[in-house]
Each structure stands twice: as C-alpha cells, then as structure tokens.
Tab-separated table of C-alpha atoms in Angstrom:
chain	number	residue	atom	x	y	z
A	1	MET	CA	89.688	-87.379	-46.755
A	2	ASN	CA	91.013	-90.894	-46.138
A	3	LEU	CA	90.285	-92.912	-43.013
A	4	CYS	CA	93.730	-92.389	-41.429
A	5	ALA	CA	93.482	-88.616	-41.822
A	6	ALA	CA	89.972	-88.616	-40.354
A	7	ILE	CA	91.100	-90.628	-37.329
A	8	LEU	CA	94.067	-88.292	-36.806
A	9	LEU	CA	91.790	-85.243	-36.910
A	10	PHE	CA	89.431	-86.890	-34.404
A	11	TYR	CA	92.218	-87.489	-31.888
A	12	MET	CA	93.571	-83.978	-32.412
A	13	PHE	CA	90.091	-82.652	-31.585
A	14	GLN	CA	90.013	-84.787	-28.443
A	15	LEU	CA	93.423	-83.516	-27.340
A	16	ILE	CA	92.595	-79.883	-28.009
A	17	HIS	CA	89.713	-80.258	-25.576
A	18	GLY	CA	91.871	-81.736	-22.845
A	19	GLN	CA	91.246	-85.431	-23.492
A	20	PRO	CA	93.970	-88.112	-23.724
A	21	ASP	CA	94.676	-89.579	-27.171
A	22	TYR	CA	94.008	-93.201	-28.177
A	23	LEU	CA	97.109	-94.357	-26.248
A	24	GLY	CA	95.986	-92.464	-23.164
A	25	PHE	CA	98.798	-89.947	-23.766
A	26	ILE	CA	98.524	-86.222	-23.111
A	27	SER	CA	101.334	-84.213	-24.763
A	28	ILE	CA	101.206	-80.463	-24.185
A	29	ASP	CA	103.445	-77.883	-25.841
A	30	CYS	CA	103.055	-74.979	-23.437
A	31	GLY	CA	103.045	-71.531	-24.989
A	32	ILE	CA	102.020	-72.320	-28.560
A	33	GLN	CA	99.001	-70.692	-30.176
A	34	VAL	CA	95.602	-71.515	-28.691
A	35	ASN	CA	93.969	-74.610	-30.234
A	36	SER	CA	97.021	-75.380	-32.378
A	37	THR	CA	98.409	-78.913	-32.748
A	38	TYR	CA	101.234	-80.636	-34.573
A	39	GLN	CA	102.547	-84.152	-35.063
A	40	ASP	CA	106.152	-84.844	-34.104
A	41	SER	CA	108.068	-86.153	-37.114
A	42	ILE	CA	110.128	-88.653	-35.083
A	43	SER	CA	107.689	-90.098	-32.549
A	44	ASN	CA	104.454	-89.319	-34.470
A	45	MET	CA	102.977	-88.144	-31.171
A	46	ILE	CA	100.459	-85.306	-31.351
A	47	TYR	CA	101.310	-82.177	-29.357
A	48	VAL	CA	98.636	-79.658	-28.441
A	49	SER	CA	98.471	-76.216	-26.894
A	50	ASP	CA	97.729	-75.888	-23.199
A	51	TYR	CA	94.356	-74.337	-23.910
A	52	GLY	CA	91.791	-76.366	-21.979
A	53	PHE	CA	94.336	-77.409	-19.354
A	54	ILE	CA	94.991	-74.037	-17.687
A	55	THR	CA	93.630	-70.487	-17.784
A	56	PRO	CA	96.195	-68.145	-16.162
A	57	GLY	CA	99.584	-67.288	-17.577
A	58	GLU	CA	101.065	-65.684	-20.664
A	59	ASN	CA	102.754	-67.171	-23.720
A	60	ARG	CA	106.205	-66.119	-24.824
A	61	GLY	CA	108.874	-67.283	-27.266
A	62	ILE	CA	112.468	-67.790	-26.141
A	63	SER	CA	115.202	-65.334	-27.134
A	64	SER	CA	116.440	-65.702	-30.723
A	65	ASP	CA	119.945	-66.104	-29.285
A	66	TYR	CA	118.871	-69.495	-27.934
A	67	VAL	CA	117.080	-70.786	-31.024
A	68	LYS	CA	119.245	-73.544	-32.519
A	69	PRO	CA	118.556	-75.937	-35.436
A	70	SER	CA	118.818	-78.873	-33.016
A	71	LEU	CA	116.273	-77.438	-30.568
A	72	VAL	CA	113.045	-79.433	-30.551
A	73	LYS	CA	109.892	-77.489	-31.300
A	74	ARG	CA	108.351	-77.617	-27.838
A	75	TYR	CA	111.257	-75.620	-26.361
A	76	LEU	CA	110.747	-72.622	-28.658
A	77	ASN	CA	107.838	-71.324	-26.570
A	78	LEU	CA	106.708	-71.380	-22.966
A	79	ARG	CA	103.978	-70.210	-20.639
A	80	PHE	CA	104.996	-68.047	-17.700
A	81	PHE	CA	103.011	-66.931	-14.680
A	82	PRO	CA	103.582	-63.345	-13.522
A	83	HIS	CA	100.473	-63.357	-11.338
A	84	GLY	CA	99.352	-65.585	-8.500
A	85	ALA	CA	101.356	-67.644	-6.036
A	86	ARG	CA	100.091	-70.968	-7.421
A	87	ASN	CA	99.022	-71.854	-10.965
A	88	CYS	CA	97.843	-75.358	-11.870
A	89	TYR	CA	97.386	-77.484	-14.975
A	90	THR	CA	94.519	-79.987	-14.791
A	91	LEU	CA	94.929	-83.314	-16.632
A	92	ARG	CA	91.473	-84.853	-16.972
A	93	SER	CA	89.719	-88.055	-18.082
A	94	LEU	CA	92.006	-90.315	-16.063
A	95	VAL	CA	91.161	-93.474	-14.132
A	96	MET	CA	91.127	-93.084	-10.358
A	97	GLY	CA	93.599	-95.477	-8.733
A	98	ASN	CA	95.647	-96.055	-11.884
A	99	LYS	CA	99.338	-95.258	-12.237
A	100	TYR	CA	100.627	-92.473	-14.441
A	101	LEU	CA	103.964	-91.040	-15.430
A	102	VAL	CA	103.848	-87.245	-15.567
A	103	ARG	CA	106.705	-85.250	-17.079
A	104	ALA	CA	107.269	-81.502	-16.788
A	105	ALA	CA	109.848	-79.906	-19.104
A	106	PHE	CA	111.501	-76.510	-18.824
A	107	TYR	CA	113.775	-74.402	-21.041
A	108	TYR	CA	114.302	-70.789	-19.996
A	109	GLY	CA	116.137	-69.562	-23.108
A	110	ASN	CA	116.224	-66.010	-21.688
A	111	TYR	CA	112.631	-65.475	-22.789
A	112	ASP	CA	112.280	-62.408	-20.534
A	113	GLY	CA	115.623	-60.813	-21.445
A	114	LEU	CA	116.760	-60.819	-17.826
A	115	GLY	CA	119.433	-63.487	-18.245
A	116	LYS	CA	118.496	-64.858	-14.840
A	117	PRO	CA	116.534	-68.144	-14.725
A	118	PRO	CA	113.936	-68.280	-11.944
A	119	VAL	CA	113.731	-70.783	-9.116
A	120	PHE	CA	110.301	-72.118	-8.205
A	121	ASP	CA	108.527	-75.177	-6.815
A	122	LEU	CA	106.591	-77.899	-8.567
A	123	TYR	CA	103.681	-79.689	-6.890
A	124	MET	CA	101.599	-82.715	-7.792
A	125	GLY	CA	98.271	-81.570	-6.431
A	126	THR	CA	98.901	-80.687	-2.794
A	127	SER	CA	102.101	-82.759	-2.569
A	128	TYR	CA	105.528	-81.231	-3.071
A	129	TRP	CA	107.219	-82.619	-6.177
A	130	HIS	CA	110.550	-80.790	-6.481
A	131	GLU	CA	112.283	-77.459	-6.821
A	132	VAL	CA	112.901	-76.281	-10.389
A	133	SER	CA	116.223	-74.511	-10.953
A	134	PHE	CA	118.761	-74.056	-13.744
A	135	SER	CA	122.549	-73.904	-13.971
A	136	ASP	CA	122.361	-71.204	-16.664
A	137	ALA	CA	119.989	-69.590	-19.161
A	138	GLY	CA	120.590	-72.326	-21.748
A	139	ALA	CA	120.092	-75.308	-19.437
A	140	PHE	CA	117.284	-77.817	-19.899
A	141	ASN	CA	115.383	-79.315	-16.995
A	142	TRP	CA	112.799	-82.065	-17.019
A	143	MET	CA	111.347	-84.149	-14.231
A	144	ASP	CA	109.251	-87.310	-14.159
A	145	ILE	CA	106.970	-88.411	-11.376
A	146	ILE	CA	105.218	-91.784	-11.196
A	147	VAL	CA	102.053	-91.457	-9.182
A	148	VAL	CA	98.667	-93.039	-8.475
A	149	ALA	CA	95.749	-90.808	-9.488
A	150	PRO	CA	93.576	-89.950	-6.442
A	151	ASP	CA	90.657	-89.023	-8.698
A	152	ASP	CA	89.845	-88.903	-12.414
A	153	TYR	CA	92.266	-86.006	-12.863
A	154	LEU	CA	95.696	-84.850	-11.730
A	155	GLN	CA	96.935	-81.330	-11.142
A	156	VAL	CA	100.462	-80.085	-11.776
A	157	CYS	CA	101.059	-76.797	-9.967
A	158	LEU	CA	103.829	-74.220	-10.316
A	159	VAL	CA	104.422	-72.246	-7.127
A	160	ASN	CA	106.152	-68.871	-6.969
A	161	LYS	CA	108.683	-68.674	-4.122
A	162	GLY	CA	109.790	-65.079	-4.749
A	163	MET	CA	112.735	-65.953	-6.999
A	164	GLY	CA	111.300	-65.122	-10.412
A	165	ASN	CA	108.191	-66.021	-12.381
A	166	PRO	CA	107.506	-69.751	-12.755
A	167	PHE	CA	107.251	-71.035	-16.328
A	168	ILE	CA	106.865	-74.322	-18.191
A	169	SER	CA	107.731	-75.505	-21.700
A	170	GLY	CA	105.957	-78.847	-21.862
A	171	LEU	CA	103.798	-81.242	-19.882
A	172	ASP	CA	103.231	-84.938	-20.635
A	173	LEU	CA	101.096	-87.670	-19.116
A	174	ARG	CA	101.580	-91.371	-19.875
A	175	PRO	CA	99.440	-94.195	-18.429
A	176	LEU	CA	101.297	-97.110	-16.854
A	177	LYS	CA	100.173	-100.640	-16.180
A	178	ASN	CA	99.384	-100.935	-12.482
A	179	THR	CA	101.800	-103.866	-12.189
A	180	LEU	CA	104.736	-101.604	-13.071
A	181	TYR	CA	106.834	-99.897	-10.396
A	182	PRO	CA	105.194	-101.631	-7.402
A	183	GLU	CA	107.033	-99.186	-5.133
A	184	VAL	CA	104.452	-96.572	-6.175
A	185	ASN	CA	101.163	-96.569	-4.293
A	186	ALA	CA	98.529	-94.204	-2.932
A	187	THR	CA	100.958	-92.723	-0.389
A	188	GLN	CA	104.310	-92.933	-2.203
A	189	SER	CA	105.570	-91.647	-5.547
A	190	LEU	CA	108.850	-91.915	-7.439
A	191	VAL	CA	110.476	-88.728	-8.724
A	192	LEU	CA	113.088	-88.759	-11.465
A	193	VAL	CA	115.352	-85.710	-11.190
A	194	ASN	CA	118.242	-84.633	-13.435
A	195	SER	CA	117.436	-87.189	-16.149
A	196	ASN	CA	118.650	-90.137	-14.060
A	197	ARG	CA	117.405	-92.908	-16.354
A	198	PHE	CA	120.313	-94.302	-18.342
A	199	HIS	CA	121.153	-96.803	-21.058
A	200	MET	CA	124.702	-97.824	-21.927
A	201	GLY	CA	124.451	-97.287	-25.667
A	202	PRO	CA	126.657	-95.239	-27.993
A	203	THR	CA	128.366	-92.206	-26.458
A	204	ASP	CA	126.843	-89.884	-29.056
A	205	GLY	CA	124.160	-88.674	-26.673
A	206	SER	CA	121.479	-90.883	-28.201
A	207	VAL	CA	118.077	-90.897	-26.519
A	208	ILE	CA	115.619	-93.799	-26.399
A	209	ARG	CA	111.928	-93.051	-25.843
A	210	TYR	CA	108.574	-93.659	-27.562
A	211	PRO	CA	107.934	-95.606	-29.754
A	212	SER	CA	110.879	-97.823	-28.675
A	213	ASP	CA	109.661	-97.455	-25.099
A	214	SER	CA	105.892	-97.876	-25.175
A	215	HIS	CA	105.617	-95.903	-21.907
A	216	ASP	CA	107.647	-92.985	-23.343
A	217	ARG	CA	110.260	-93.054	-20.618
A	218	ILE	CA	113.327	-91.071	-21.672
A	219	TRP	CA	116.600	-93.039	-21.545
A	220	THR	CA	119.793	-91.021	-22.009
A	221	THR	CA	123.324	-92.307	-22.527
A	222	TYR	CA	125.525	-92.820	-19.476
A	223	ASN	CA	129.207	-92.362	-20.270
A	224	ALA	CA	130.735	-91.857	-16.828
A	225	ILE	CA	132.080	-95.382	-16.277
A	226	PRO	CA	135.888	-95.092	-16.403
A	227	ASN	CA	137.697	-97.090	-19.116
A	228	SER	CA	134.525	-98.791	-20.253
A	229	THR	CA	133.775	-100.250	-23.666
A	230	GLU	CA	130.448	-101.051	-25.269
A	231	ILE	CA	129.127	-104.435	-26.268
A	232	SER	CA	125.904	-104.713	-28.230
A	233	SER	CA	123.445	-107.106	-29.806
A	234	THR	CA	120.783	-106.816	-32.486
A	235	SER	CA	118.777	-109.694	-31.002
A	236	VAL	CA	115.545	-109.046	-29.127
A	237	ILE	CA	116.109	-108.965	-25.362
A	238	GLN	CA	113.160	-110.525	-23.561
A	239	ASN	CA	111.676	-109.471	-20.223
A	240	ASN	CA	111.613	-112.196	-17.596
A	241	LEU	CA	108.406	-113.426	-16.007
A	242	ARG	CA	108.904	-111.494	-12.770
A	243	ASP	CA	109.638	-108.228	-14.564
A	244	VAL	CA	107.839	-105.195	-13.123
A	245	TYR	CA	109.646	-102.439	-15.032
A	246	ASP	CA	109.119	-103.444	-18.693
A	247	VAL	CA	112.440	-102.125	-19.988
A	248	PRO	CA	112.408	-102.047	-23.812
A	249	SER	CA	114.697	-104.314	-25.800
A	250	SER	CA	116.417	-101.322	-27.420
A	251	VAL	CA	117.641	-100.175	-24.005
A	252	MET	CA	118.990	-103.603	-23.112
A	253	GLN	CA	120.736	-104.252	-26.442
A	254	ASN	CA	123.812	-102.368	-25.245
A	255	ALA	CA	125.986	-102.877	-22.186
A	256	ALA	CA	129.081	-101.328	-20.673
A	257	THR	CA	131.997	-103.541	-19.717
A	258	VAL	CA	135.682	-103.138	-18.831
A	259	ASN	CA	138.991	-104.875	-19.483
A	260	SER	CA	139.439	-105.617	-15.798
A	261	SER	CA	137.700	-107.472	-13.010
A	262	ARG	CA	135.465	-104.646	-11.825
A	263	ILE	CA	133.281	-101.750	-12.879
A	264	ASP	CA	133.527	-98.823	-10.483
A	265	PHE	CA	131.731	-95.511	-10.692
A	266	SER	CA	130.059	-93.018	-8.401
A	267	TRP	CA	126.812	-91.152	-8.777
A	268	SER	CA	125.762	-87.901	-7.150
A	269	PRO	CA	122.135	-86.747	-6.969
A	270	SER	CA	123.251	-83.118	-7.496
A	271	ASP	CA	120.148	-82.260	-5.546
A	272	PRO	CA	120.249	-79.590	-2.809
A	273	SER	CA	117.097	-81.002	-1.215
A	274	VAL	CA	118.709	-84.363	-0.408
A	275	ASN	CA	119.404	-85.045	3.262
A	276	ILE	CA	119.707	-88.047	5.554
A	277	SER	CA	115.912	-88.400	5.704
A	278	SER	CA	115.659	-88.563	1.910
A	279	LYS	CA	115.365	-91.949	0.225
A	280	TYR	CA	116.608	-92.962	-3.214
A	281	PHE	CA	115.403	-95.962	-5.168
A	282	PHE	CA	117.952	-97.601	-7.490
A	283	ILE	CA	117.331	-100.139	-10.268
A	284	PHE	CA	120.236	-101.790	-12.118
A	285	TYR	CA	119.443	-103.816	-15.254
A	286	PHE	CA	121.454	-106.691	-16.698
A	287	ALA	CA	121.254	-109.016	-19.709
A	288	GLU	CA	123.964	-111.166	-21.249
A	289	LEU	CA	124.471	-110.083	-24.865
A	290	GLN	CA	127.225	-112.503	-25.857
A	291	ASN	CA	126.900	-116.221	-26.414
A	292	VAL	CA	129.374	-117.142	-23.686
A	293	ARG	CA	131.480	-120.216	-24.351
A	294	SER	CA	130.863	-123.230	-22.131
A	295	ASN	CA	134.245	-122.829	-20.428
A	296	ALA	CA	133.768	-119.104	-19.780
A	297	VAL	CA	132.068	-117.568	-16.746
A	298	ARG	CA	130.615	-114.092	-16.268
A	299	GLN	CA	129.877	-113.817	-12.566
A	300	PHE	CA	130.011	-110.803	-10.284
A	301	ASP	CA	128.737	-109.112	-7.135
A	302	ILE	CA	126.701	-105.888	-7.077
A	303	ILE	CA	128.017	-103.621	-4.325
A	304	ILE	CA	126.449	-100.252	-3.486
A	305	ASN	CA	128.120	-98.133	-0.812
A	306	ASN	CA	130.071	-101.195	0.361
A	307	LYS	CA	126.930	-103.314	0.742
A	308	THR	CA	126.462	-106.394	-1.459
A	309	TRP	CA	122.982	-106.525	-2.993
A	310	ASN	CA	123.049	-110.054	-4.428
A	311	LYS	CA	122.715	-112.995	-2.039
A	312	GLN	CA	124.842	-115.245	-4.247
A	313	PRO	CA	127.242	-114.591	-7.141
A	314	TYR	CA	125.258	-113.223	-10.060
A	315	THR	CA	125.387	-114.357	-13.697
A	316	PRO	CA	123.272	-112.430	-16.242
A	317	THR	CA	120.881	-114.510	-18.347
A	318	PHE	CA	121.467	-114.647	-22.092
A	319	GLN	CA	119.148	-112.208	-23.908
A	320	VAL	CA	116.793	-111.865	-20.930
A	321	THR	CA	116.462	-108.742	-18.771
A	322	ASP	CA	117.067	-109.067	-15.050
A	323	TYR	CA	117.446	-106.419	-12.364
A	324	PHE	CA	118.470	-105.631	-8.810
A	325	SER	CA	116.765	-102.817	-6.932
A	326	GLY	CA	116.820	-101.255	-3.501
A	327	ILE	CA	116.219	-98.136	-1.421
A	328	LEU	CA	119.047	-96.150	0.181
A	329	HIS	CA	118.980	-93.128	2.469
A	330	GLY	CA	119.958	-89.775	1.031
A	331	MET	CA	123.681	-89.117	0.625
A	332	GLU	CA	125.798	-86.671	-1.353
A	333	ASN	CA	127.443	-89.515	-3.255
A	334	TYR	CA	126.832	-93.195	-3.984
A	335	SER	CA	129.553	-95.649	-4.962
A	336	VAL	CA	128.662	-98.502	-7.320
A	337	SER	CA	130.929	-101.510	-7.861
A	338	LEU	CA	130.337	-104.590	-9.983
A	339	VAL	CA	133.100	-106.961	-8.939
A	340	ALA	CA	133.959	-110.226	-10.703
A	341	THR	CA	134.098	-113.275	-8.445
A	342	LYS	CA	137.198	-115.457	-8.232
A	343	ASN	CA	135.516	-117.991	-10.528
A	344	ALA	CA	134.814	-115.448	-13.269
A	345	THR	CA	136.715	-115.436	-16.551
A	346	LEU	CA	134.758	-112.517	-18.046
A	347	PRO	CA	134.339	-108.969	-16.686
A	348	PRO	CA	131.078	-107.548	-15.270
A	349	ILE	CA	128.534	-105.775	-17.471
A	350	LEU	CA	125.808	-103.174	-16.922
A	351	ASN	CA	123.011	-102.477	-19.409
A	352	ALA	CA	120.886	-99.741	-17.811
A	353	MET	CA	119.883	-98.077	-14.550
A	354	GLU	CA	117.340	-95.745	-12.977
A	355	MET	CA	117.617	-93.580	-9.860
A	356	TYR	CA	114.492	-92.140	-8.256
A	357	LEU	CA	113.830	-89.946	-5.265
A	358	VAL	CA	111.145	-91.577	-3.113
A	359	LYS	CA	108.489	-89.040	-2.146
A	360	PRO	CA	105.509	-89.361	0.201
A	361	ILE	CA	102.327	-88.161	-1.432
A	362	THR	CA	99.022	-87.082	0.053
A	363	MET	CA	96.068	-88.899	-1.487
A	364	VAL	CA	93.969	-85.735	-1.682
A	365	ALA	CA	92.476	-84.521	-4.943
A	366	THR	CA	92.578	-80.767	-5.477
A	367	ASP	CA	89.703	-78.797	-6.973
A	368	PRO	CA	89.854	-79.203	-10.777
A	369	GLY	CA	88.700	-75.603	-11.037
A	370	ASP	CA	91.956	-74.385	-9.467
A	371	GLY	CA	94.196	-72.804	-12.077
C-alpha cells in the first residue's frame, strides 16, 4: 500500500466515525449502506454513510423511474423518519465559536411510491432554519446556513409537522474563516434558500464549487437578465484587501453585460415564509474583465428597489473583485438596476451575487445524545 492510499484510508476511517476530514469537511450521503464510503470522481471529496451521526430513521432508494444517468450518486438514496416528531444529526469535533457552512440536500424521487413529497421543518439545534417543500416529486432542494457553533458540535434536526415523513439525501459541513461573512455572529445566521448564489457564466447550467471554491459554496448560473451577453477572462481575478467573502476567481471570470445603458432584472424569494419582518441580505460582486481603453469609461449606479447603494458613481477595478452589500426587509419582489452614468461610454456589468435570508439564532447547544 502506498502512502497516498494509506492516508486516504485513514481519513475514511475518521469520517466513518463521525470526524471531519483533513480539510475539516464532513460530507454525508444519507441512506447508503452502514460504514460505506466513496470518493467523488469530480471533487475528490470523500462521502460517508450517516452511521455515527444519527440513530433513528430508515434507508430507502428512490424510485427507478427517477434514476437518471445525470443524477449524482448521493441522490439515489435517502434516510426517512417515520417515527418521532424530531430527529437530529449530530456533527461533532468542531471548534466552539467558529463559523461553519452547513448544507442539507433533499431529493424525494418518489421513494415511498406515494407521488406526494412531504413538507417538514428544518432546525439548526433549537433554532428554526426553514421549511422544506418541493414543487413536484422530481424537484431538488438544498439549503445552506452559515452559523457560529455554540459548542464543539452542531445538530441538524428534521421536524415532522404532520404533512408526511421527513427525509434527507445529504448533509455537508464546511469550516469557514471567522473573518468571512461578518454579518454572522452568535445571535444571527444567514440562510441560503432556493440556490440563490449565482455566477454569470455560460448558460449551460454549469456549477462552480469545490475545489474551485475552497469553501465548497455552490454557485449556479443566473440567466434571467434580459438581453444580456457574457464577457469573460482567463486571467486570475484577485480579491481586494477588504474582501470578507473570498469569492473564487472562477466565479468572477465571467460577467453579464448588455448593449444598452442599464441592466434591469427582478428577483423573487419564492419563499412563503417571507413577510415584512423578514430580512434579506444581498451581495453583488463586480470585477472589470476587459482592458478598458483610456478614453472609455465604465461607470454606473447600483439601484435596489429605487434606492441607490453606491455613494458615488462606481467603476469596477480591473481584475480585482469588489462588492456592494446590504440588508432589505422582506418583500415579494426586488428590483435590481445597474444604470450607466451620463459620463459612461461602456454598459454596466455584473459578475456574481448572493441572496440570504437573515435569521436570528439562539446560542443554545442541544444535547448531543438527541437523535
């Protein structure tokens, strides 16, 4: 056995017994055989069974009608919970007070033959995370939460609300540097719902995640900007010194632009829980990808719901990531406009964006024996 194989086996053993791998990652494929592991061929991440993370529940494969060649392995099986109002996964060996990204993934795939996806609640410990629901039996759902660990473990709990048995396909934990996402603290988390983390790359549905993003955030393509075209660069896009989001270069190497003086689009949370007391946190990312001629000017204002976010006309920096962020109260729809100033000779651009639901969180650790 060579050294690399021995190291891989060691980390697989650690993961099987509920310990993070050498990156601090925990990657669980819920519903696969007890103590089994596999290495993803694209990311090289090691996925393990949920043995050691939870006791209750039953494993089941999805219906053969929903098994497609393009379906990733972790969605072929799931763990469902026909008993108990609350069932919890415990993610151990963490660092109290550190930030973590936790992702829960769901694919119903008519595993129970009922053709009716359940509706249930997701909790981070004792704090409500979000409702889990599906548009149809073949719909995917995944949610991220960025949270500060109140102890050396976190618990992800599925709560039955009388609308079908809760289930889960996958559960991930990724450590974050404590300087990232300063909006997150001991009493406030950020929840990503409906995959609202976008890059402006090719419209082929391409996804950027680990290893391109060292934090394994999932960036999907946004193609809802009317009459937009793509500009791109193969050069490395640097993060500026004040950066607190660490967006990878691969995300910033593409941008959407238009053949007019403004980019206009609207975004809806598509979230039944949103009301006037809800708060959304928006981040818009910019980087100039073209070597603009000395007599050309790219300059624009960033306007969200008729409010200008920039204090002075904004010009993206060449091959350096910059951002504008802010919190808005919950609404059914948000209008976004990037409007060229009268001095501009080039249209606005947009490279990437994130939209989070701001959630209060109770800094109370649950009993790791629960679940």
